[in-house]
Amino acid sequence: MIRSWQIGEARVVGLTEYFGPVHVPNLLFPAMDHNVLRALRSQFEGVHWFEAVDRLVIGFQIWILHCAGRVILIDTGVGNQKSRATPRANKLNTVAPAWLAAAGASPDQVTDVVMTHLHSDHVGWNTQLDGERWVPTFPKATYHVPKDDYSWFREFNLSGRAKDGGSFFDSVEPIVEAGLAQFVSPGDRVAGCLDAVAAFGHTPGQLNYWLQSGGRTAVFAGDVLHHPIQIYRPAWNTIVDIQPEIAAPTRAAFLERVADSGTLVLPCHFGPPNCGFIRRDGDGYAFAPAGGEPSSGLSAQDPWSGHAP
Ligand SMILES: [Zn+2]
């Protein structure tokens, strides 16, 4: 699935590496209350939740940002041929390289690879197999690695506690060893157009990246929001939030900042159209999917279409 959006002078292509109803709701969200899901059925069914099989949808989104002459990937999905503990992510064999090339992000074109955090489903295409070795997929790119996440995941993996099949060693360390990594801290400007903001909790060093262009504002939100249900229940952490006591206040502050601000929010795991806006709704919030034509492919749509500025 490929869609393209215009954000001021910048253009973003959303490339869905994988999409499907896979998560058992109360396993992903220990606080799950199915009454909340059922109340949102008209918005969620077939997009964010498949009631017949009672599974929440997850998509793996790779955002490709064309901005001021740069070609920037924001998070790189699961990748091909990676050994992973989760069966649906194990040894994928997609044609993502062809999709990336169609979107103007072939290996020699990508100038920057930006990571929100270092979970295995966000770093996969950092590397690809060359014989027996994992080598950088984008040899001309600068890879922007969240500094605090790198420190935490390095210690976590070297101590042997990681259960994801070694994504740190096959998808992060080869970048550092190749001399392509640049470490990012909150407040840094990245790839000439993105401002890094702390979004700790889901992982200890997760960052959001804010883009301002042509009077428009967008934020690449990583996994501050894993599923749109968290817009309606911000206190619900996922089982994969590493620091739940930090993740929930981070999510609350994020929603407060973006609500009714006209900011396009681009998370990594939402069902189509994969991005949208947060509205205030009574004491809480609601999700408004991005506008524009569905199935637009590579022709850039206006996500603000149909939405008040
Ligand atoms: Zn994720």
Tab-separated table of C-alpha atoms and ligand atoms in Angstrom:
chain	number	residue	atom	x	y	z
A	1	MET	CA	0.000	0.000	0.000
A	2	ILE	CA	1.445	3.345	-1.032
A	3	ARG	CA	0.028	6.843	-0.495
A	4	SER	CA	1.573	10.244	-0.909
A	5	TRP	CA	0.892	13.515	0.875
A	6	GLN	CA	1.892	17.139	0.390
A	7	ILE	CA	3.093	18.956	3.543
A	8	GLY	CA	3.857	22.530	2.514
A	9	GLU	CA	6.894	22.321	0.222
A	10	ALA	CA	7.656	18.763	1.322
A	11	ARG	CA	6.192	15.533	0.041
A	12	VAL	CA	5.845	12.371	2.093
A	13	VAL	CA	5.195	8.876	0.770
A	14	GLY	CA	3.760	6.314	3.161
A	15	LEU	CA	4.891	2.826	2.280
A	16	THR	CA	3.146	0.012	4.139
A	17	GLU	CA	5.505	-2.935	4.438
A	18	TYR	CA	2.850	-5.113	6.070
A	19	PHE	CA	-0.732	-4.636	7.217
A	20	GLY	CA	-3.112	-6.981	8.940
A	21	PRO	CA	-5.386	-7.813	11.887
A	22	VAL	CA	-2.935	-9.612	14.161
A	23	HIS	CA	-2.971	-8.289	17.725
A	24	VAL	CA	-5.200	-9.888	20.374
A	25	PRO	CA	-6.616	-6.719	21.952
A	26	ASN	CA	-6.178	-7.581	25.620
A	27	LEU	CA	-2.671	-8.961	25.048
A	28	LEU	CA	-1.480	-5.765	23.358
A	29	PHE	CA	-3.372	-3.595	25.864
A	30	PRO	CA	-3.596	-5.120	29.346
A	31	ALA	CA	-6.209	-2.472	30.255
A	32	MET	CA	-8.394	-3.317	27.219
A	33	ASP	CA	-12.154	-2.876	27.651
A	34	HIS	CA	-14.050	-4.226	24.643
A	35	ASN	CA	-16.913	-1.825	25.320
A	36	VAL	CA	-14.595	0.981	24.223
A	37	LEU	CA	-13.801	-0.858	20.969
A	38	ARG	CA	-17.450	-1.599	20.286
A	39	ALA	CA	-18.376	2.045	20.841
A	40	LEU	CA	-15.850	2.945	18.113
A	41	ARG	CA	-16.956	0.169	15.740
A	42	SER	CA	-18.163	2.498	12.979
A	43	GLN	CA	-14.722	4.128	12.790
A	44	PHE	CA	-12.505	1.136	13.541
A	45	GLU	CA	-14.107	-1.919	11.888
A	46	GLY	CA	-12.100	-3.216	8.919
A	47	VAL	CA	-9.425	-0.547	9.342
A	48	HIS	CA	-8.148	-0.619	12.917
A	49	TRP	CA	-10.037	-3.638	14.281
A	50	PHE	CA	-11.562	-6.735	12.691
A	51	GLU	CA	-14.362	-7.658	15.051
A	52	ALA	CA	-15.087	-11.090	13.469
A	53	VAL	CA	-11.612	-12.333	14.462
A	54	ASP	CA	-11.247	-9.849	17.335
A	55	ARG	CA	-7.827	-8.648	16.258
A	56	LEU	CA	-6.393	-5.152	16.232
A	57	VAL	CA	-4.712	-4.066	13.036
A	58	ILE	CA	-1.049	-3.314	12.829
A	59	GLY	CA	0.678	-1.818	9.828
A	60	PHE	CA	4.421	-1.354	9.463
A	61	GLN	CA	4.857	2.088	7.985
A	62	ILE	CA	7.990	3.437	6.333
A	63	TRP	CA	7.743	7.179	5.749
A	64	ILE	CA	9.730	8.617	2.823
A	65	LEU	CA	10.145	12.376	3.050
A	66	HIS	CA	11.262	14.438	0.069
A	67	CYS	CA	12.338	17.752	1.520
A	68	ALA	CA	14.729	20.450	0.228
A	69	GLY	CA	16.504	18.080	-2.147
A	70	ARG	CA	16.930	15.355	0.455
A	71	VAL	CA	15.427	11.870	0.436
A	72	ILE	CA	14.749	10.912	4.039
A	73	LEU	CA	13.455	7.619	5.396
A	74	ILE	CA	11.779	7.835	8.780
A	75	ASP	CA	11.892	4.382	10.365
A	76	THR	CA	12.674	1.403	8.198
A	77	GLY	CA	10.180	-1.332	9.046
A	78	VAL	CA	10.969	-4.998	9.573
A	79	GLY	CA	13.277	-5.689	6.630
A	80	ASN	CA	13.833	-8.897	4.675
A	81	GLN	CA	15.374	-12.156	5.904
A	82	LYS	CA	15.719	-11.008	9.509
A	83	SER	CA	15.458	-13.812	12.090
A	84	ARG	CA	12.799	-12.661	14.546
A	85	ALA	CA	11.039	-14.278	17.472
A	86	THR	CA	7.634	-13.017	16.273
A	87	PRO	CA	6.496	-15.356	13.450
A	88	ARG	CA	4.795	-12.625	11.396
A	89	ALA	CA	8.034	-10.635	11.327
A	90	ASN	CA	10.379	-13.576	10.811
A	91	LYS	CA	12.301	-13.853	7.515
A	92	LEU	CA	10.034	-11.542	5.496
A	93	ASN	CA	10.579	-11.574	1.750
A	94	THR	CA	8.708	-8.544	0.420
A	95	VAL	CA	9.467	-6.450	-2.659
A	96	ALA	CA	9.995	-3.352	-0.487
A	97	PRO	CA	13.174	-2.413	-2.460
A	98	ALA	CA	11.044	-2.029	-5.612
A	99	TRP	CA	8.460	0.030	-3.721
A	100	LEU	CA	11.197	2.257	-2.312
A	101	ALA	CA	12.703	2.746	-5.776
A	102	ALA	CA	9.272	3.687	-7.184
A	103	ALA	CA	8.993	6.294	-4.430
A	104	GLY	CA	12.371	7.801	-5.336
A	105	ALA	CA	14.210	6.134	-2.452
A	106	SER	CA	16.482	3.567	-4.074
A	107	PRO	CA	19.679	2.687	-2.161
A	108	ASP	CA	21.802	5.369	-3.854
A	109	GLN	CA	19.127	8.083	-3.593
A	110	VAL	CA	18.472	8.043	0.158
A	111	THR	CA	20.421	10.826	1.880
A	112	ASP	CA	19.180	10.319	5.449
A	113	VAL	CA	17.704	7.508	7.513
A	114	VAL	CA	16.015	8.799	10.663
A	115	MET	CA	14.970	6.497	13.505
A	116	THR	CA	12.329	7.325	16.109
A	117	HIS	CA	13.485	4.395	18.257
A	118	LEU	CA	15.359	1.119	17.985
A	119	HIS	CA	12.669	-1.570	18.215
A	120	SER	CA	13.166	-4.260	15.575
A	121	ASP	CA	10.171	-3.144	13.463
A	122	HIS	CA	11.682	0.339	13.014
A	123	VAL	CA	15.242	-0.500	11.976
A	124	GLY	CA	14.853	-3.472	9.612
A	125	TRP	CA	15.740	-1.932	6.251
A	126	ASN	CA	18.750	-0.190	7.778
A	127	THR	CA	20.649	-3.230	6.552
A	128	GLN	CA	20.396	-6.036	4.023
A	129	LEU	CA	22.214	-9.308	3.531
A	130	ASP	CA	25.385	-9.374	1.467
A	131	GLY	CA	26.368	-13.029	1.511
A	132	GLU	CA	26.571	-13.793	5.227
A	133	ARG	CA	26.980	-10.177	6.329
A	134	TRP	CA	24.481	-7.451	7.179
A	135	VAL	CA	25.540	-4.288	5.364
A	136	PRO	CA	23.961	-0.803	5.166
A	137	THR	CA	21.132	-0.775	2.597
A	138	PHE	CA	21.702	2.925	1.911
A	139	PRO	CA	25.476	3.359	1.664
A	140	LYS	CA	25.370	7.106	0.895
A	141	ALA	CA	23.014	7.989	3.750
A	142	THR	CA	23.615	9.435	7.185
A	143	TYR	CA	21.758	7.262	9.700
A	144	HIS	CA	20.343	9.344	12.565
A	145	VAL	CA	20.193	7.186	15.710
A	146	PRO	CA	18.495	8.316	18.962
A	147	LYS	CA	21.400	8.573	21.381
A	148	ASP	CA	19.637	7.525	24.593
A	149	ASP	CA	17.989	4.571	22.858
A	150	TYR	CA	21.331	3.453	21.489
A	151	SER	CA	22.906	3.446	24.951
A	152	TRP	CA	19.985	1.561	26.473
A	153	PHE	CA	19.621	-1.057	23.719
A	154	ARG	CA	23.365	-1.634	23.586
A	155	GLU	CA	23.493	-2.478	27.280
A	156	PHE	CA	20.267	-4.516	27.027
A	157	ASN	CA	21.608	-6.618	24.147
A	158	LEU	CA	25.145	-7.045	25.438
A	159	SER	CA	23.695	-8.368	28.701
A	160	GLY	CA	21.788	-11.025	26.707
A	161	ARG	CA	18.294	-9.933	27.780
A	162	ALA	CA	16.921	-9.118	24.294
A	163	LYS	CA	14.326	-11.542	22.903
A	164	ASP	CA	13.809	-10.114	19.415
A	165	GLY	CA	16.403	-12.236	17.658
A	166	GLY	CA	19.204	-9.716	17.684
A	167	SER	CA	17.907	-6.725	15.717
A	168	PHE	CA	20.407	-4.520	17.504
A	169	PHE	CA	23.269	-6.597	16.127
A	170	ASP	CA	21.942	-7.141	12.581
A	171	SER	CA	20.309	-3.742	11.981
A	172	VAL	CA	21.946	-1.111	14.220
A	173	GLU	CA	25.543	-2.066	14.968
A	174	PRO	CA	26.498	-2.587	11.268
A	175	ILE	CA	25.548	1.062	10.659
A	176	VAL	CA	27.727	2.273	13.510
A	177	GLU	CA	30.609	0.022	12.437
A	178	ALA	CA	30.349	1.399	8.878
A	179	GLY	CA	30.774	4.933	10.257
A	180	LEU	CA	27.372	6.039	8.945
A	181	ALA	CA	25.691	6.765	12.306
A	182	GLN	CA	25.056	10.196	13.733
A	183	PHE	CA	23.562	10.263	17.233
A	184	VAL	CA	20.524	12.454	17.917
A	185	SER	CA	19.403	14.115	21.140
A	186	PRO	CA	16.270	16.152	21.885
A	187	GLY	CA	16.623	19.671	20.462
A	188	ASP	CA	18.764	18.588	17.515
A	189	ARG	CA	17.884	19.482	13.952
A	190	VAL	CA	18.066	16.390	11.767
A	191	ALA	CA	18.403	15.997	7.989
A	192	GLY	CA	18.045	19.739	7.503
A	193	CYS	CA	14.319	19.891	8.217
A	194	LEU	CA	13.307	17.783	11.233
A	195	ASP	CA	13.359	18.873	14.877
A	196	ALA	CA	13.901	16.095	17.421
A	197	VAL	CA	11.695	16.155	20.526
A	198	ALA	CA	11.882	13.729	23.456
A	199	ALA	CA	9.101	11.135	23.508
A	200	PHE	CA	10.513	8.773	26.106
A	201	GLY	CA	8.671	5.845	27.616
A	202	HIS	CA	7.750	3.500	24.775
A	203	THR	CA	11.512	3.132	24.645
A	204	PRO	CA	13.908	4.983	26.965
A	205	GLY	CA	15.180	7.261	24.187
A	206	GLN	CA	12.340	7.532	21.681
A	207	LEU	CA	12.207	10.779	19.695
A	208	ASN	CA	9.494	12.492	17.683
A	209	TYR	CA	10.449	14.522	14.621
A	210	TRP	CA	8.596	17.733	13.838
A	211	LEU	CA	8.440	19.181	10.333
A	212	GLN	CA	7.443	22.745	9.456
A	213	SER	CA	7.058	23.560	5.772
A	214	GLY	CA	5.063	26.118	3.816
A	215	GLY	CA	2.873	27.005	6.798
A	216	ARG	CA	2.076	23.351	7.555
A	217	THR	CA	3.157	21.326	10.587
A	218	ALA	CA	3.545	17.568	10.821
A	219	VAL	CA	5.045	15.215	13.375
A	220	PHE	CA	6.528	11.774	12.824
A	221	ALA	CA	5.318	10.273	16.053
A	222	GLY	CA	6.953	6.842	16.269
A	223	ASP	CA	5.102	4.665	18.765
A	224	VAL	CA	3.851	7.392	21.121
A	225	LEU	CA	0.571	6.125	19.681
A	226	HIS	CA	0.646	2.459	18.747
A	227	HIS	CA	-3.046	2.207	17.843
A	228	PRO	CA	-5.786	4.883	17.544
A	229	ILE	CA	-7.588	3.438	20.571
A	230	GLN	CA	-4.957	5.279	22.643
A	231	ILE	CA	-6.298	8.613	21.389
A	232	TYR	CA	-9.550	7.700	23.144
A	233	ARG	CA	-7.830	6.038	26.129
A	234	PRO	CA	-4.435	7.788	26.556
A	235	ALA	CA	-3.713	5.926	29.805
A	236	TRP	CA	-3.669	2.550	28.006
A	237	ASN	CA	-0.074	1.443	27.564
A	238	THR	CA	0.888	-1.409	25.280
A	239	ILE	CA	2.664	-4.487	26.553
A	240	VAL	CA	5.696	-3.332	24.539
A	241	ASP	CA	6.038	0.039	26.273
A	242	ILE	CA	9.363	-0.420	28.068
A	243	GLN	CA	8.746	2.302	30.680
A	244	PRO	CA	4.942	2.404	31.089
A	245	GLU	CA	5.112	4.936	33.935
A	246	ILE	CA	6.773	7.382	31.515
A	247	ALA	CA	4.965	6.330	28.306
A	248	ALA	CA	1.503	7.345	29.533
A	249	PRO	CA	2.386	10.929	30.602
A	250	THR	CA	4.396	11.337	27.382
A	251	ARG	CA	1.325	10.277	25.392
A	252	ALA	CA	-0.920	12.634	27.365
A	253	ALA	CA	1.430	15.572	26.761
A	254	PHE	CA	1.690	14.701	23.066
A	255	LEU	CA	-2.092	14.618	22.617
A	256	GLU	CA	-2.437	17.909	24.458
A	257	ARG	CA	0.139	19.525	22.158
A	258	VAL	CA	-1.269	18.311	18.833
A	259	ALA	CA	-5.012	18.460	19.556
A	260	ASP	CA	-6.867	21.000	17.419
A	261	SER	CA	-3.523	22.427	16.275
A	262	GLY	CA	-3.793	21.407	12.610
A	263	THR	CA	-0.704	19.216	13.050
A	264	LEU	CA	-0.639	16.157	10.812
A	265	VAL	CA	0.274	13.179	13.007
A	266	LEU	CA	2.170	10.352	11.291
A	267	PRO	CA	2.523	7.289	13.532
A	268	CYS	CA	3.987	3.952	12.386
A	269	HIS	CA	1.326	1.320	12.981
A	270	PHE	CA	-2.110	2.808	12.170
A	271	GLY	CA	-4.370	1.297	9.523
A	272	PRO	CA	-5.098	3.321	6.366
A	273	PRO	CA	-4.823	6.186	5.686
A	274	ASN	CA	-2.030	5.741	8.292
A	275	CYS	CA	-2.004	9.371	9.476
A	276	GLY	CA	-4.413	12.074	10.571
A	277	PHE	CA	-5.396	14.702	13.111
A	278	ILE	CA	-6.311	14.755	16.791
A	279	ARG	CA	-9.444	16.635	17.805
A	280	ARG	CA	-10.610	17.600	21.252
A	281	ASP	CA	-13.827	15.788	22.086
A	282	GLY	CA	-15.462	16.636	25.406
A	283	ASP	CA	-12.916	15.907	28.109
A	284	GLY	CA	-10.885	13.733	25.745
A	285	TYR	CA	-9.780	13.378	22.162
A	286	ALA	CA	-10.901	11.863	18.868
A	287	PHE	CA	-9.102	10.775	15.699
A	288	ALA	CA	-9.767	12.355	12.305
A	289	PRO	CA	-8.067	10.449	9.451
A	290	ALA	CA	-6.172	12.488	6.847
A	291	GLY	CA	-8.191	13.701	3.870
A	292	GLY	CA	-7.457	13.354	0.164
A	293	GLU	CA	-8.330	10.693	-2.372
A	294	PRO	CA	-8.004	7.067	-1.263
A	295	SER	CA	-5.734	4.790	-3.314
A	296	SER	CA	-3.872	7.808	-4.647
A	297	GLY	CA	-0.565	5.952	-5.074
A	298	LEU	CA	2.299	8.353	-5.706
A	299	SER	CA	0.213	11.401	-6.637
A	300	ALA	CA	0.490	13.709	-3.634
A	301	GLN	CA	-2.772	14.393	-1.808
A	302	ASP	CA	-3.666	17.205	0.552
A	303	PRO	CA	-4.118	15.633	3.994
A	304	TRP	CA	-5.779	18.854	5.222
A	305	SER	CA	-8.496	18.505	2.567
A	306	GLY	CA	-11.841	18.348	4.330
A	307	HIS	CA	-10.322	19.436	7.627
A	308	ALA	CA	-10.593	22.908	9.080
A	309	PRO	CA	-7.093	24.505	9.183
B	1	ZN	ZN	6.725	-0.254	16.585
